[in-house]
GROMACS .gro file of C-alpha atoms in nm:
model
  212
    1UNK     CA    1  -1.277  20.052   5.218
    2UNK     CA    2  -1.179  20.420   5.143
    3UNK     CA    3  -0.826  20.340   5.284
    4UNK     CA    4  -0.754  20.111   4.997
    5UNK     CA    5  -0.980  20.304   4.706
    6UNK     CA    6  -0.634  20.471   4.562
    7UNK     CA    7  -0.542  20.110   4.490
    8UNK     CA    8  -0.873  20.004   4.322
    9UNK     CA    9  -0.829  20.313   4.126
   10UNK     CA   10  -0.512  20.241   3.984
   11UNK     CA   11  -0.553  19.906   3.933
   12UNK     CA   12  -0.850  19.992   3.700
   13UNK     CA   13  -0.588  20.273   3.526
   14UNK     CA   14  -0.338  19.962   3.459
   15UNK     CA   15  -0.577  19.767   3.349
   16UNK     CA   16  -0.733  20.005   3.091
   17UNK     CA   17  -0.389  20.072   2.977
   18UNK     CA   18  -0.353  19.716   2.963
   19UNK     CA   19  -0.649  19.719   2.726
   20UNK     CA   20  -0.563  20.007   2.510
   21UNK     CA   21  -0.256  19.840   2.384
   22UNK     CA   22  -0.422  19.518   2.327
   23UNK     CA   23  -0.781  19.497   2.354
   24UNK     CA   24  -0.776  19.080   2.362
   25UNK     CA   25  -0.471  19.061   2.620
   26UNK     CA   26  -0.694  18.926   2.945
   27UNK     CA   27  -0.892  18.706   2.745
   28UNK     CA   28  -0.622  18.531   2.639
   29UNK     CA   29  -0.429  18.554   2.953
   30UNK     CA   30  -0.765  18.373   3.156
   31UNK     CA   31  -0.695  18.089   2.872
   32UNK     CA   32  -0.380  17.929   2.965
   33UNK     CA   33  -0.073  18.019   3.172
   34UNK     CA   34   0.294  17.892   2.985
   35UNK     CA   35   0.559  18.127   3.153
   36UNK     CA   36   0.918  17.997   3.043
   37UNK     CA   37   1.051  18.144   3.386
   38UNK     CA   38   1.029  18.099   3.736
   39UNK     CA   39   1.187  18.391   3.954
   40UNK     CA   40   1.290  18.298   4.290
   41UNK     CA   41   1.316  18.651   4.441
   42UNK     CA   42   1.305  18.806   4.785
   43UNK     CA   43   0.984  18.995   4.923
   44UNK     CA   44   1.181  19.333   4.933
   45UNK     CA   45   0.893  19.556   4.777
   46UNK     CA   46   1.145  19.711   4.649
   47UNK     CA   47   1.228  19.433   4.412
   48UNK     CA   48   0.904  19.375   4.173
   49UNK     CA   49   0.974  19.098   3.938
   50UNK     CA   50   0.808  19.140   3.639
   51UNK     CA   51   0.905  19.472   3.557
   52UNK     CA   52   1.273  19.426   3.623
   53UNK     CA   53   1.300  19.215   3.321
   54UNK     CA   54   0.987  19.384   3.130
   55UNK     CA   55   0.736  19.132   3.140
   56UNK     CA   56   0.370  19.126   3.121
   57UNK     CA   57   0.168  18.913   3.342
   58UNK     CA   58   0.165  18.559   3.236
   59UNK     CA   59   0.520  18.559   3.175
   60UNK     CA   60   0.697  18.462   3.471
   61UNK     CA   61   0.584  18.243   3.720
   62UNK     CA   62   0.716  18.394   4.064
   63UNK     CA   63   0.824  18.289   4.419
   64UNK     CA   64   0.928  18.527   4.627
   65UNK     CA   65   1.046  18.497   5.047
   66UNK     CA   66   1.251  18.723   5.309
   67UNK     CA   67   1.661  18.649   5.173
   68UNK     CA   68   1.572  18.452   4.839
   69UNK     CA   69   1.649  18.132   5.000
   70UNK     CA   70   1.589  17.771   4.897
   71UNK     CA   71   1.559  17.557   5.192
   72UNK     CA   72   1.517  17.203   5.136
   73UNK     CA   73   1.237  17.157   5.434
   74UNK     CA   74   1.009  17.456   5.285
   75UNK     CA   75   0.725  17.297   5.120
   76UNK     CA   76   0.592  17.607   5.012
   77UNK     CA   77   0.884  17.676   4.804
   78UNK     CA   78   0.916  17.330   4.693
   79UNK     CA   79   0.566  17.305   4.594
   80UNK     CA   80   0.592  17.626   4.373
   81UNK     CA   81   0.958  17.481   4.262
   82UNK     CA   82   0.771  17.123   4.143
   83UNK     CA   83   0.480  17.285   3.995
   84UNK     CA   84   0.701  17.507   3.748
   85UNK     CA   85   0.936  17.229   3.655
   86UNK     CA   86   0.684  16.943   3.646
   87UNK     CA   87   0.338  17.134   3.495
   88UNK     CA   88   0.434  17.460   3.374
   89UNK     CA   89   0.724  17.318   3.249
   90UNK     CA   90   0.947  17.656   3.239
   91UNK     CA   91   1.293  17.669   3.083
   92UNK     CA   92   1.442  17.946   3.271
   93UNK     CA   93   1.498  17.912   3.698
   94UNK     CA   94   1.595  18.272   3.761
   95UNK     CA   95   1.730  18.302   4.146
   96UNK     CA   96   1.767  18.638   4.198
   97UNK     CA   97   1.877  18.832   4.491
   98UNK     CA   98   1.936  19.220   4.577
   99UNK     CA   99   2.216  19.429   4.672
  100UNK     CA  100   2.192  19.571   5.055
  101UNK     CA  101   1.960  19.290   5.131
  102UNK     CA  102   1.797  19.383   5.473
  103UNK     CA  103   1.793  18.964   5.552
  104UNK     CA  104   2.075  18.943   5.482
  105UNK     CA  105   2.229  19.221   5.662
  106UNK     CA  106   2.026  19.059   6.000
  107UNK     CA  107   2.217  18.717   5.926
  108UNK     CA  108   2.536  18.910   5.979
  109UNK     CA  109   2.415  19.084   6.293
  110UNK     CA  110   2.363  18.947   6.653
  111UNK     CA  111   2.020  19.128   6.748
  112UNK     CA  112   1.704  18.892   6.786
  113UNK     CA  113   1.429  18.974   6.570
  114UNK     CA  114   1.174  18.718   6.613
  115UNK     CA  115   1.090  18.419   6.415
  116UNK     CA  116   1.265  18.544   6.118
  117UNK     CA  117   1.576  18.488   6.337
  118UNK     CA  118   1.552  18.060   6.223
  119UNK     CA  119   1.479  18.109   5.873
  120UNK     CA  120   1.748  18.356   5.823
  121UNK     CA  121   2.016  18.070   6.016
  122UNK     CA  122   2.097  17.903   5.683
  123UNK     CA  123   2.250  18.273   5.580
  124UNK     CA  124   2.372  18.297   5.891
  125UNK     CA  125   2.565  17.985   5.871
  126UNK     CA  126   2.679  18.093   5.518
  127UNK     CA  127   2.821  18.421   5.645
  128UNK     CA  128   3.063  18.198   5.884
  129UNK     CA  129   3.126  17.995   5.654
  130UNK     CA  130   3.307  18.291   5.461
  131UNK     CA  131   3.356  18.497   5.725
  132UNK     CA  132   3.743  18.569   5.700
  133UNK     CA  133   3.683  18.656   5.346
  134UNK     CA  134   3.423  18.882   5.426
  135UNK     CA  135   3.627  19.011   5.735
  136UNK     CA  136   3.862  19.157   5.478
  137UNK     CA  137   3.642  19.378   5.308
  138UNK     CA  138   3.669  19.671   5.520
  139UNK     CA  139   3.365  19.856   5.384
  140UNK     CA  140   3.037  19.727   5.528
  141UNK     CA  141   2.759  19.801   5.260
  142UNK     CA  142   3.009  19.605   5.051
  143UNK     CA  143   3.080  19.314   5.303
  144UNK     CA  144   2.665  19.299   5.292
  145UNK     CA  145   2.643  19.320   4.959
  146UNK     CA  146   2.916  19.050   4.867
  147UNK     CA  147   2.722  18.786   5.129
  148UNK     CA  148   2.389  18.866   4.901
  149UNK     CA  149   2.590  18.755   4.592
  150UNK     CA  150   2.742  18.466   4.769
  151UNK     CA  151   2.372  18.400   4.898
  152UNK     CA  152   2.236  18.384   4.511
  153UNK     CA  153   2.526  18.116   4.477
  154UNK     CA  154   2.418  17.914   4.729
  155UNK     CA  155   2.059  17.914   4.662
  156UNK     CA  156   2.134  17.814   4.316
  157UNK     CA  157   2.301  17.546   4.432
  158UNK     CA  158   2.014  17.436   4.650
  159UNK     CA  159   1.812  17.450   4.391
  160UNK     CA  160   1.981  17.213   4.179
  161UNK     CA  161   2.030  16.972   4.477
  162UNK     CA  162   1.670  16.884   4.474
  163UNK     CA  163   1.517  16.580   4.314
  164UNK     CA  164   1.298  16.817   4.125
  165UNK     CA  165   1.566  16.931   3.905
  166UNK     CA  166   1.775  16.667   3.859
  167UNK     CA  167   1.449  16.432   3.718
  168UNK     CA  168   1.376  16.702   3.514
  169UNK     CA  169   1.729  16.675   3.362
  170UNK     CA  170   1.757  16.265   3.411
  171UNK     CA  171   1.387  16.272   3.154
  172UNK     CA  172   1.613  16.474   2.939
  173UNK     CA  173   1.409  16.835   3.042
  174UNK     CA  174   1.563  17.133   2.914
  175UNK     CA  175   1.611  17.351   3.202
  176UNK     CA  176   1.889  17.609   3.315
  177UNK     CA  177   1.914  17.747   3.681
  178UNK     CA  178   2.037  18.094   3.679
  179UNK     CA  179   2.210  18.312   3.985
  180UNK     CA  180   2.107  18.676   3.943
  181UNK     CA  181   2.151  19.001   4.143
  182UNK     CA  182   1.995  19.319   4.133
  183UNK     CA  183   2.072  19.677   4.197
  184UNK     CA  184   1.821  19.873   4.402
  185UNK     CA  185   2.043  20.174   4.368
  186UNK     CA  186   2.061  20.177   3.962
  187UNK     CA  187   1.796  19.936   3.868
  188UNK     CA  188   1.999  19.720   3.708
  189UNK     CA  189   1.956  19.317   3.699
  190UNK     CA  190   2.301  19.133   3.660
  191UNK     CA  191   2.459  18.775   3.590
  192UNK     CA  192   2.606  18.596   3.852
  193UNK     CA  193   2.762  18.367   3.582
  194UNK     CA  194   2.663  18.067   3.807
  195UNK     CA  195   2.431  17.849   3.565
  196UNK     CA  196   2.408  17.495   3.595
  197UNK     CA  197   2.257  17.342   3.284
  198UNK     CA  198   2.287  16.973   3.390
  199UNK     CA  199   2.331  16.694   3.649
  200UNK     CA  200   2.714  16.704   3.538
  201UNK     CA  201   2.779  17.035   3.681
  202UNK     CA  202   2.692  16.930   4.034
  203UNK     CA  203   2.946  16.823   4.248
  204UNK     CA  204   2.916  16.423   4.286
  205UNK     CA  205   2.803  16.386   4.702
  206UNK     CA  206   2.495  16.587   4.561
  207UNK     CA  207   2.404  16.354   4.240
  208UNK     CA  208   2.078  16.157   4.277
  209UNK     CA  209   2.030  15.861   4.047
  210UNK     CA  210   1.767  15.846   3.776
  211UNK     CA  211   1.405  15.680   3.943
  212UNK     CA  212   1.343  15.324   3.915
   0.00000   0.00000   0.00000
């Protein structure tokens, strides 16, 4: 596969450099995986998880879709969302989305693209939700950019909706659920200041009891 050799090549580069520095670190690595993070991040290529925050492999477990969203019907993020919290048993939930968000920017936008058209509609529904607020910003790479933080909010609540989390908490699991945003134009990763450490920062309609 010629068309893919420059890849092969520098995967062996990375991983010899890998090496270099630590001579045991795969070995270890095939042993066991404890990440203390999940990262629930959009597919944007230009948004690579790991080395945002600095982190090797083996350090953050990662989820990634088109928008960053949690959906509570999507069993694929679910699964990933249960398997962190339940096995892996990770500390950190780190929902992170990007500034000029290209699914996000559709949402706001009447032009059909397909079948990411439905599983954009809960952003979609979030941008008229807020749309008089958004109306009033005049610029429109800030309008977009204020729905992707308001996005991050609202996945972070989703996230804490979910019987997943809130058993974690009810067993008395340490666990924090972070809303994060990143800069494509400066690199930079930033707070939200949204976290939700326990069951008794969620509004009460969205409270599930403890299991029987």
């Amino acid at each position: 596969m010629p068309e893919l050799q420059q890849l092969f090549d520098n995967n062996v580069e990375w991983s010899e450099s890998i090496k270099q520095e630590d001579p045991t670190f795969f070995e270890k690595l095939a042993k066991q995986q404890a990440p203390e993070y999940l990262w629930i991040g959009c597919s944007d290529a230009r948004v690579p998880a790991n080395e945002i925050v600095g982190m090797l492999p083996g350090d953050l477990f990662v989820h990634r879709n088109v928008g960053n969203v949690v959906i509570h019907t999507d069993l694929n993020c679910l699964s990933v969302l249960q398997y962190a919290v339940d096995v892996l048993k990770v500390k950190h939930i780190l929902v992170t989305g990007h500034y000029g968000c290209g699914g996000v920017r559709a949402a706001m936008q009447d032009k059909q693209l397909g079948l990411i058209d439905g599983w954009l509609r809960t952003i979609r529904d979030l941008y008229y939700e807020n749309y008089d607020d958004l109306a009033a910003i005049k610029n429109e790479e800030e309008r977009v950019d204020r729905l992707c933080e308001l996005n991050v909010i609202q996945q972070v609540s989703n996230v804490c909706h979910t019987a997943i989390i809130q058993n974690a908490w009810h067993r008395g699991q340490k666990l924090s659920v972070y809303g994060c945003i990143y800069g494509i134009k400066d690199g930079l990763w930033k707070n939200l200041n949204v976290t939700v450490k326990g069951i008794d920062q969620i509004p009460a309609q969205y409270r599930l009891r403890p299991l029987d």
